[in-house]
Amino acid sequence: MRLLYSALSPFARKVRIVAHENGFTDAITLETVAPFTDESLRAINPLSQVPTLILGDGEILFDSSVICDHLDAEGGAGLIPAGGAPRRRALTLQALADGMGSAAIAVVRERMRPADEQRPELIERQLKAIVAGLDLLETEGFTPDLWTIAQIAVAAQLAYFDARQVIDWREGRPNLAVWFEAASRRPSMVVTSVQLA
Ligand SMILES: N[C@@H](CCC(=O)N[C@@H](CS)C(=O)NCC(=O)O)C(=O)O
């Protein structure tokens, strides 16, 4: 399998964690792509987004939730609860984390624009979604022993917030901060972390 990714993408990080947890690290070749500038990606993914997974027979999978679903089904790690309320909650929290990630990327890209061209109202709206999401996660009761697609998606996004200095998310959220500290020591988190120069 070939995973088209970018090193800092939180969505690609989520996929790489799930791949590692399912024992697929050696079965996946990582290929760096710049999704905003490399139009060759669009030929296989019309959205031109990473992560995009190319299976051995050439089948193309995107987006990250679909790729994670496939890897977990094939690998059997059981990161996506099988049914009922646990499954609904895990998938809802994954959607929340992914949405917060999309908001964060919008903030980062807006902040890259010249100061006088930035749209404060756009940044403010995206940050509102991130803050509200963080407040929900603070009361979600995550514990170090629970590691499903929900916690993986959240950990990937929190690491991205740190890497891109999106928001001081630890302020006023001691539960989330303590949980993330422990989650960051998991082998799948360590192996997939990127050190910025
Ligand atoms: N919903 C998608 C989001 C992926 C995404 O936004 N990836 C970003 C990089 S972190 C990207 O490729 N953006 C390029 C673009 O949207 O044009 C997923 O979960 O895979």
PDB file of N, CA, C and O in Angstrom, residues 4-58:
ATOM      1  N   LEU A   4      -0.176   8.515   0.471  1.00  0.00           N
ATOM      2  CA  LEU A   4       0.225   9.865   0.088  1.00  0.00           C
ATOM      3  C   LEU A   4      -0.129  10.764   1.266  1.00  0.00           C
ATOM      4  O   LEU A   4      -1.291  10.789   1.702  1.00  0.00           O
ATOM      5  N   TYR A   5       0.849  11.480   1.769  1.00  0.00           N
ATOM      6  CA  TYR A   5       0.640  12.216   3.018  1.00  0.00           C
ATOM      7  C   TYR A   5       1.535  13.443   3.054  1.00  0.00           C
ATOM      8  O   TYR A   5       2.404  13.624   2.189  1.00  0.00           O
ATOM      9  N   SER A   6       1.301  14.306   4.036  1.00  0.00           N
ATOM     10  CA  SER A   6       2.288  15.346   4.333  1.00  0.00           C
ATOM     11  C   SER A   6       2.602  15.210   5.821  1.00  0.00           C
ATOM     12  O   SER A   6       1.733  14.805   6.615  1.00  0.00           O
ATOM     13  N   ALA A   7       3.837  15.516   6.170  1.00  0.00           N
ATOM     14  CA  ALA A   7       4.343  15.181   7.503  1.00  0.00           C
ATOM     15  C   ALA A   7       3.517  15.801   8.621  1.00  0.00           C
ATOM     16  O   ALA A   7       3.301  15.184   9.656  1.00  0.00           O
ATOM     17  N   LEU A   8       3.050  17.033   8.411  1.00  0.00           N
ATOM     18  CA  LEU A   8       2.336  17.721   9.493  1.00  0.00           C
ATOM     19  C   LEU A   8       0.823  17.502   9.473  1.00  0.00           C
ATOM     20  O   LEU A   8       0.139  17.898  10.408  1.00  0.00           O
ATOM     21  N   SER A   9       0.309  16.874   8.421  1.00  0.00           N
ATOM     22  CA  SER A   9      -1.146  16.723   8.322  1.00  0.00           C
ATOM     23  C   SER A   9      -1.688  15.909   9.504  1.00  0.00           C
ATOM     24  O   SER A   9      -1.313  14.751   9.709  1.00  0.00           O
ATOM     25  N   PRO A  10      -2.610  16.506  10.280  1.00  0.00           N
ATOM     26  CA  PRO A  10      -3.166  15.757  11.416  1.00  0.00           C
ATOM     27  C   PRO A  10      -4.025  14.581  10.968  1.00  0.00           C
ATOM     28  O   PRO A  10      -4.149  13.588  11.678  1.00  0.00           O
ATOM     29  N   PHE A  11      -4.620  14.699   9.775  1.00  0.00           N
ATOM     30  CA  PHE A  11      -5.444  13.605   9.258  1.00  0.00           C
ATOM     31  C   PHE A  11      -4.554  12.427   8.842  1.00  0.00           C
ATOM     32  O   PHE A  11      -4.879  11.269   9.073  1.00  0.00           O
ATOM     33  N   ALA A  12      -3.416  12.739   8.237  1.00  0.00           N
ATOM     34  CA  ALA A  12      -2.461  11.689   7.870  1.00  0.00           C
ATOM     35  C   ALA A  12      -1.847  11.068   9.129  1.00  0.00           C
ATOM     36  O   ALA A  12      -1.588   9.873   9.187  1.00  0.00           O
ATOM     37  N   ARG A  13      -1.641  11.909  10.166  1.00  0.00           N
ATOM     38  CA  ARG A  13      -1.112  11.380  11.443  1.00  0.00           C
ATOM     39  C   ARG A  13      -2.087  10.356  12.020  1.00  0.00           C
ATOM     40  O   ARG A  13      -1.685   9.290  12.493  1.00  0.00           O
ATOM     41  N   LYS A  14      -3.364  10.673  11.994  1.00  0.00           N
ATOM     42  CA  LYS A  14      -4.382   9.745  12.511  1.00  0.00           C
ATOM     43  C   LYS A  14      -4.283   8.410  11.773  1.00  0.00           C
ATOM     44  O   LYS A  14      -4.274   7.342  12.392  1.00  0.00           O
ATOM     45  N   VAL A  15      -4.159   8.471  10.449  1.00  0.00           N
ATOM     46  CA  VAL A  15      -4.058   7.244   9.650  1.00  0.00           C
ATOM     47  C   VAL A  15      -2.785   6.474  10.008  1.00  0.00           C
ATOM     48  O   VAL A  15      -2.803   5.245  10.145  1.00  0.00           O
ATOM     49  N   ARG A  16      -1.685   7.196  10.197  1.00  0.00           N
ATOM     50  CA  ARG A  16      -0.421   6.517  10.506  1.00  0.00           C
ATOM     51  C   ARG A  16      -0.476   5.861  11.881  1.00  0.00           C
ATOM     52  O   ARG A  16       0.085   4.783  12.093  1.00  0.00           O
ATOM     53  N   ILE A  17      -1.156   6.483  12.827  1.00  0.00           N
ATOM     54  CA  ILE A  17      -1.314   5.869  14.162  1.00  0.00           C
ATOM     55  C   ILE A  17      -2.137   4.585  14.034  1.00  0.00           C
ATOM     56  O   ILE A  17      -1.765   3.533  14.568  1.00  0.00           O
ATOM     57  N   VAL A  18      -3.246   4.674  13.302  1.00  0.00           N
ATOM     58  CA  VAL A  18      -4.110   3.496  13.130  1.00  0.00           C
ATOM     59  C   VAL A  18      -3.350   2.388  12.390  1.00  0.00           C
ATOM     60  O   VAL A  18      -3.467   1.205  12.732  1.00  0.00           O
ATOM     61  N   ALA A  19      -2.554   2.770  11.404  1.00  0.00           N
ATOM     62  CA  ALA A  19      -1.754   1.772  10.676  1.00  0.00           C
ATOM     63  C   ALA A  19      -0.775   1.088  11.618  1.00  0.00           C
ATOM     64  O   ALA A  19      -0.630  -0.141  11.610  1.00  0.00           O
ATOM     65  N   HIS A  20      -0.124   1.870  12.471  1.00  0.00           N
ATOM     66  CA  HIS A  20       0.844   1.308  13.414  1.00  0.00           C
ATOM     67  C   HIS A  20       0.150   0.380  14.405  1.00  0.00           C
ATOM     68  O   HIS A  20       0.630  -0.735  14.679  1.00  0.00           O
ATOM     69  N   GLU A  21      -0.982   0.811  14.937  1.00  0.00           N
ATOM     70  CA  GLU A  21      -1.718  -0.005  15.917  1.00  0.00           C
ATOM     71  C   GLU A  21      -2.184  -1.323  15.296  1.00  0.00           C
ATOM     72  O   GLU A  21      -2.370  -2.313  15.993  1.00  0.00           O
ATOM     73  N   ASN A  22      -2.372  -1.327  13.965  1.00  0.00           N
ATOM     74  CA  ASN A  22      -2.837  -2.531  13.278  1.00  0.00           C
ATOM     75  C   ASN A  22      -1.693  -3.340  12.658  1.00  0.00           C
ATOM     76  O   ASN A  22      -1.939  -4.297  11.917  1.00  0.00           O
ATOM     77  N   GLY A  23      -0.460  -2.948  12.940  1.00  0.00           N
ATOM     78  CA  GLY A  23       0.686  -3.714  12.449  1.00  0.00           C
ATOM     79  C   GLY A  23       0.988  -3.535  10.981  1.00  0.00           C
ATOM     80  O   GLY A  23       1.626  -4.385  10.358  1.00  0.00           O
ATOM     81  N   PHE A  24       0.557  -2.397  10.398  1.00  0.00           N
ATOM     82  CA  PHE A  24       0.745  -2.181   8.963  1.00  0.00           C
ATOM     83  C   PHE A  24       1.919  -1.257   8.625  1.00  0.00           C
ATOM     84  O   PHE A  24       2.077  -0.878   7.464  1.00  0.00           O
ATOM     85  N   THR A  25       2.714  -0.891   9.627  1.00  0.00           N
ATOM     86  CA  THR A  25       3.766   0.097   9.369  1.00  0.00           C
ATOM     87  C   THR A  25       4.668  -0.329   8.211  1.00  0.00           C
ATOM     88  O   THR A  25       4.961   0.459   7.313  1.00  0.00           O
ATOM     89  N   ASP A  26       5.087  -1.570   8.213  1.00  0.00           N
ATOM     90  CA  ASP A  26       5.999  -2.025   7.157  1.00  0.00           C
ATOM     91  C   ASP A  26       5.287  -2.281   5.832  1.00  0.00           C
ATOM     92  O   ASP A  26       5.928  -2.360   4.780  1.00  0.00           O
ATOM     93  N   ALA A  27       3.983  -2.437   5.888  1.00  0.00           N
ATOM     94  CA  ALA A  27       3.224  -2.747   4.663  1.00  0.00           C
ATOM     95  C   ALA A  27       2.845  -1.491   3.891  1.00  0.00           C
ATOM     96  O   ALA A  27       2.334  -1.576   2.778  1.00  0.00           O
ATOM     97  N   ILE A  28       3.116  -0.328   4.484  1.00  0.00           N
ATOM     98  CA  ILE A  28       2.718   0.938   3.850  1.00  0.00           C
ATOM     99  C   ILE A  28       3.950   1.762   3.499  1.00  0.00           C
ATOM    100  O   ILE A  28       4.797   2.029   4.353  1.00  0.00           O
ATOM    101  N   THR A  29       4.051   2.146   2.238  1.00  0.00           N
ATOM    102  CA  THR A  29       5.106   3.057   1.805  1.00  0.00           C
ATOM    103  C   THR A  29       4.579   4.477   1.914  1.00  0.00           C
ATOM    104  O   THR A  29       3.501   4.788   1.392  1.00  0.00           O
ATOM    105  N   LEU A  30       5.341   5.324   2.616  1.00  0.00           N
ATOM    106  CA  LEU A  30       4.926   6.721   2.780  1.00  0.00           C
ATOM    107  C   LEU A  30       5.489   7.567   1.649  1.00  0.00           C
ATOM    108  O   LEU A  30       6.678   7.498   1.346  1.00  0.00           O
ATOM    109  N   GLU A  31       4.635   8.363   1.011  1.00  0.00           N
ATOM    110  CA  GLU A  31       5.088   9.252  -0.069  1.00  0.00           C
ATOM    111  C   GLU A  31       4.589  10.668   0.217  1.00  0.00           C
ATOM    112  O   GLU A  31       3.378  10.897   0.312  1.00  0.00           O
ATOM    113  N   THR A  32       5.523  11.590   0.346  1.00  0.00           N
ATOM    114  CA  THR A  32       5.151  12.973   0.655  1.00  0.00           C
ATOM    115  C   THR A  32       4.535  13.662  -0.564  1.00  0.00           C
ATOM    116  O   THR A  32       5.056  13.543  -1.679  1.00  0.00           O
ATOM    117  N   VAL A  33       3.444  14.367  -0.332  1.00  0.00           N
ATOM    118  CA  VAL A  33       2.790  15.153  -1.386  1.00  0.00           C
ATOM    119  C   VAL A  33       2.423  16.511  -0.785  1.00  0.00           C
ATOM    120  O   VAL A  33       2.063  16.595   0.394  1.00  0.00           O
ATOM    121  N   ALA A  34       2.524  17.562  -1.598  1.00  0.00           N
ATOM    122  CA  ALA A  34       2.086  18.898  -1.162  1.00  0.00           C
ATOM    123  C   ALA A  34       0.696  19.134  -1.754  1.00  0.00           C
ATOM    124  O   ALA A  34       0.579  19.500  -2.927  1.00  0.00           O
ATOM    125  N   PRO A  35      -0.375  18.893  -0.987  1.00  0.00           N
ATOM    126  CA  PRO A  35      -1.727  18.874  -1.576  1.00  0.00           C
ATOM    127  C   PRO A  35      -2.186  20.206  -2.151  1.00  0.00           C
ATOM    128  O   PRO A  35      -3.005  20.237  -3.063  1.00  0.00           O
ATOM    129  N   PHE A  36      -1.660  21.318  -1.621  1.00  0.00           N
ATOM    130  CA  PHE A  36      -2.126  22.624  -2.101  1.00  0.00           C
ATOM    131  C   PHE A  36      -1.444  23.044  -3.404  1.00  0.00           C
ATOM    132  O   PHE A  36      -1.936  23.928  -4.093  1.00  0.00           O
ATOM    133  N   THR A  37      -0.324  22.386  -3.726  1.00  0.00           N
ATOM    134  CA  THR A  37       0.408  22.821  -4.922  1.00  0.00           C
ATOM    135  C   THR A  37       0.632  21.712  -5.952  1.00  0.00           C
ATOM    136  O   THR A  37       0.857  22.001  -7.126  1.00  0.00           O
ATOM    137  N   ASP A  38       0.567  20.454  -5.529  1.00  0.00           N
ATOM    138  CA  ASP A  38       0.863  19.350  -6.444  1.00  0.00           C
ATOM    139  C   ASP A  38      -0.431  18.841  -7.085  1.00  0.00           C
ATOM    140  O   ASP A  38      -1.169  18.071  -6.493  1.00  0.00           O
ATOM    141  N   GLU A  39      -0.691  19.276  -8.310  1.00  0.00           N
ATOM    142  CA  GLU A  39      -1.948  18.938  -8.980  1.00  0.00           C
ATOM    143  C   GLU A  39      -1.999  17.476  -9.419  1.00  0.00           C
ATOM    144  O   GLU A  39      -3.059  16.973  -9.812  1.00  0.00           O
ATOM    145  N   SER A  40      -0.881  16.758  -9.349  1.00  0.00           N
ATOM    146  CA  SER A  40      -0.911  15.347  -9.757  1.00  0.00           C
ATOM    147  C   SER A  40      -1.780  14.523  -8.809  1.00  0.00           C
ATOM    148  O   SER A  40      -2.339  13.492  -9.187  1.00  0.00           O
ATOM    149  N   LEU A  41      -1.904  14.985  -7.569  1.00  0.00           N
ATOM    150  CA  LEU A  41      -2.732  14.279  -6.594  1.00  0.00           C
ATOM    151  C   LEU A  41      -4.200  14.255  -7.036  1.00  0.00           C
ATOM    152  O   LEU A  41      -4.923  13.287  -6.805  1.00  0.00           O
ATOM    153  N   ARG A  42      -4.627  15.320  -7.717  1.00  0.00           N
ATOM    154  CA  ARG A  42      -6.037  15.440  -8.105  1.00  0.00           C
ATOM    155  C   ARG A  42      -6.464  14.340  -9.081  1.00  0.00           C
ATOM    156  O   ARG A  42      -7.649  13.992  -9.174  1.00  0.00           O
ATOM    157  N   ALA A  43      -5.492  13.775  -9.801  1.00  0.00           N
ATOM    158  CA  ALA A  43      -5.825  12.724 -10.777  1.00  0.00           C
ATOM    159  C   ALA A  43      -6.382  11.492 -10.078  1.00  0.00           C
ATOM    160  O   ALA A  43      -7.180  10.746 -10.664  1.00  0.00           O
ATOM    161  N   ILE A  44      -5.978  11.269  -8.810  1.00  0.00           N
ATOM    162  CA  ILE A  44      -6.494  10.082  -8.109  1.00  0.00           C
ATOM    163  C   ILE A  44      -7.445  10.464  -6.978  1.00  0.00           C
ATOM    164  O   ILE A  44      -8.231   9.645  -6.520  1.00  0.00           O
ATOM    165  N   ASN A  45      -7.362  11.692  -6.503  1.00  0.00           N
ATOM    166  CA  ASN A  45      -8.294  12.190  -5.479  1.00  0.00           C
ATOM    167  C   ASN A  45      -8.756  13.575  -5.921  1.00  0.00           C
ATOM    168  O   ASN A  45      -8.010  14.554  -5.804  1.00  0.00           O
ATOM    169  N   PRO A  46      -9.974  13.662  -6.444  1.00  0.00           N
ATOM    170  CA  PRO A  46     -10.467  14.944  -6.978  1.00  0.00           C
ATOM    171  C   PRO A  46     -10.383  16.083  -5.972  1.00  0.00           C
ATOM    172  O   PRO A  46     -10.326  17.251  -6.354  1.00  0.00           O
ATOM    173  N   LEU A  47     -10.382  15.754  -4.664  1.00  0.00           N
ATOM    174  CA  LEU A  47     -10.305  16.791  -3.634  1.00  0.00           C
ATOM    175  C   LEU A  47      -8.874  17.283  -3.445  1.00  0.00           C
ATOM    176  O   LEU A  47      -8.646  18.277  -2.752  1.00  0.00           O
ATOM    177  N   SER A  48      -7.905  16.564  -4.021  1.00  0.00           N
ATOM    178  CA  SER A  48      -6.478  16.882  -3.849  1.00  0.00           C
ATOM    179  C   SER A  48      -6.116  17.048  -2.375  1.00  0.00           C
ATOM    180  O   SER A  48      -5.548  18.066  -1.960  1.00  0.00           O
ATOM    181  N   GLN A  49      -6.464  16.045  -1.593  1.00  0.00           N
ATOM    182  CA  GLN A  49      -6.180  16.099  -0.158  1.00  0.00           C
ATOM    183  C   GLN A  49      -5.366  14.891   0.278  1.00  0.00           C
ATOM    184  O   GLN A  49      -5.500  13.790  -0.282  1.00  0.00           O
ATOM    185  N   VAL A  50      -4.533  15.125   1.287  1.00  0.00           N
ATOM    186  CA  VAL A  50      -3.902  14.024   1.994  1.00  0.00           C
ATOM    187  C   VAL A  50      -4.650  13.855   3.319  1.00  0.00           C
ATOM    188  O   VAL A  50      -5.163  14.843   3.863  1.00  0.00           O
ATOM    189  N   PRO A  51      -4.727  12.613   3.813  1.00  0.00           N
ATOM    190  CA  PRO A  51      -4.133  11.400   3.265  1.00  0.00           C
ATOM    191  C   PRO A  51      -4.978  10.785   2.141  1.00  0.00           C
ATOM    192  O   PRO A  51      -6.200  10.876   2.148  1.00  0.00           O
ATOM    193  N   THR A  52      -4.269  10.143   1.204  1.00  0.00           N
ATOM    194  CA  THR A  52      -4.899   9.304   0.184  1.00  0.00           C
ATOM    195  C   THR A  52      -4.146   7.977   0.200  1.00  0.00           C
ATOM    196  O   THR A  52      -2.912   7.977   0.177  1.00  0.00           O
ATOM    197  N   LEU A  53      -4.886   6.883   0.257  1.00  0.00           N
ATOM    198  CA  LEU A  53      -4.248   5.560   0.309  1.00  0.00           C
ATOM    199  C   LEU A  53      -4.483   4.825  -1.004  1.00  0.00           C
ATOM    200  O   LEU A  53      -5.609   4.782  -1.506  1.00  0.00           O
ATOM    201  N   ILE A  54      -3.389   4.280  -1.559  1.00  0.00           N
ATOM    202  CA  ILE A  54      -3.491   3.464  -2.776  1.00  0.00           C
ATOM    203  C   ILE A  54      -3.262   2.009  -2.365  1.00  0.00           C
ATOM    204  O   ILE A  54      -2.185   1.664  -1.853  1.00  0.00           O
ATOM    205  N   LEU A  55      -4.286   1.194  -2.551  1.00  0.00           N
ATOM    206  CA  LEU A  55      -4.170  -0.219  -2.180  1.00  0.00           C
ATOM    207  C   LEU A  55      -3.319  -0.969  -3.202  1.00  0.00           C
ATOM    208  O   LEU A  55      -3.041  -0.452  -4.300  1.00  0.00           O
ATOM    209  N   GLY A  56      -2.944  -2.182  -2.862  1.00  0.00           N
ATOM    210  CA  GLY A  56      -2.077  -2.991  -3.729  1.00  0.00           C
ATOM    211  C   GLY A  56      -2.635  -3.199  -5.119  1.00  0.00           C
ATOM    212  O   GLY A  56      -1.880  -3.261  -6.098  1.00  0.00           O
ATOM    213  N   ASP A  57      -3.972  -3.276  -5.237  1.00  0.00           N
ATOM    214  CA  ASP A  57      -4.579  -3.495  -6.566  1.00  0.00           C
ATOM    215  C   ASP A  57      -4.911  -2.183  -7.273  1.00  0.00           C
ATOM    216  O   ASP A  57      -5.574  -2.187  -8.306  1.00  0.00           O
ATOM    217  N   GLY A  58      -4.478  -1.058  -6.683  1.00  0.00           N
ATOM    218  CA  GLY A  58      -4.694   0.242  -7.324  1.00  0.00           C
ATOM    219  C   GLY A  58      -5.925   0.984  -6.837  1.00  0.00           C
ATOM    220  O   GLY A  58      -6.137   2.148  -7.209  1.00  0.00           O
TER     221      GLY A  58
END
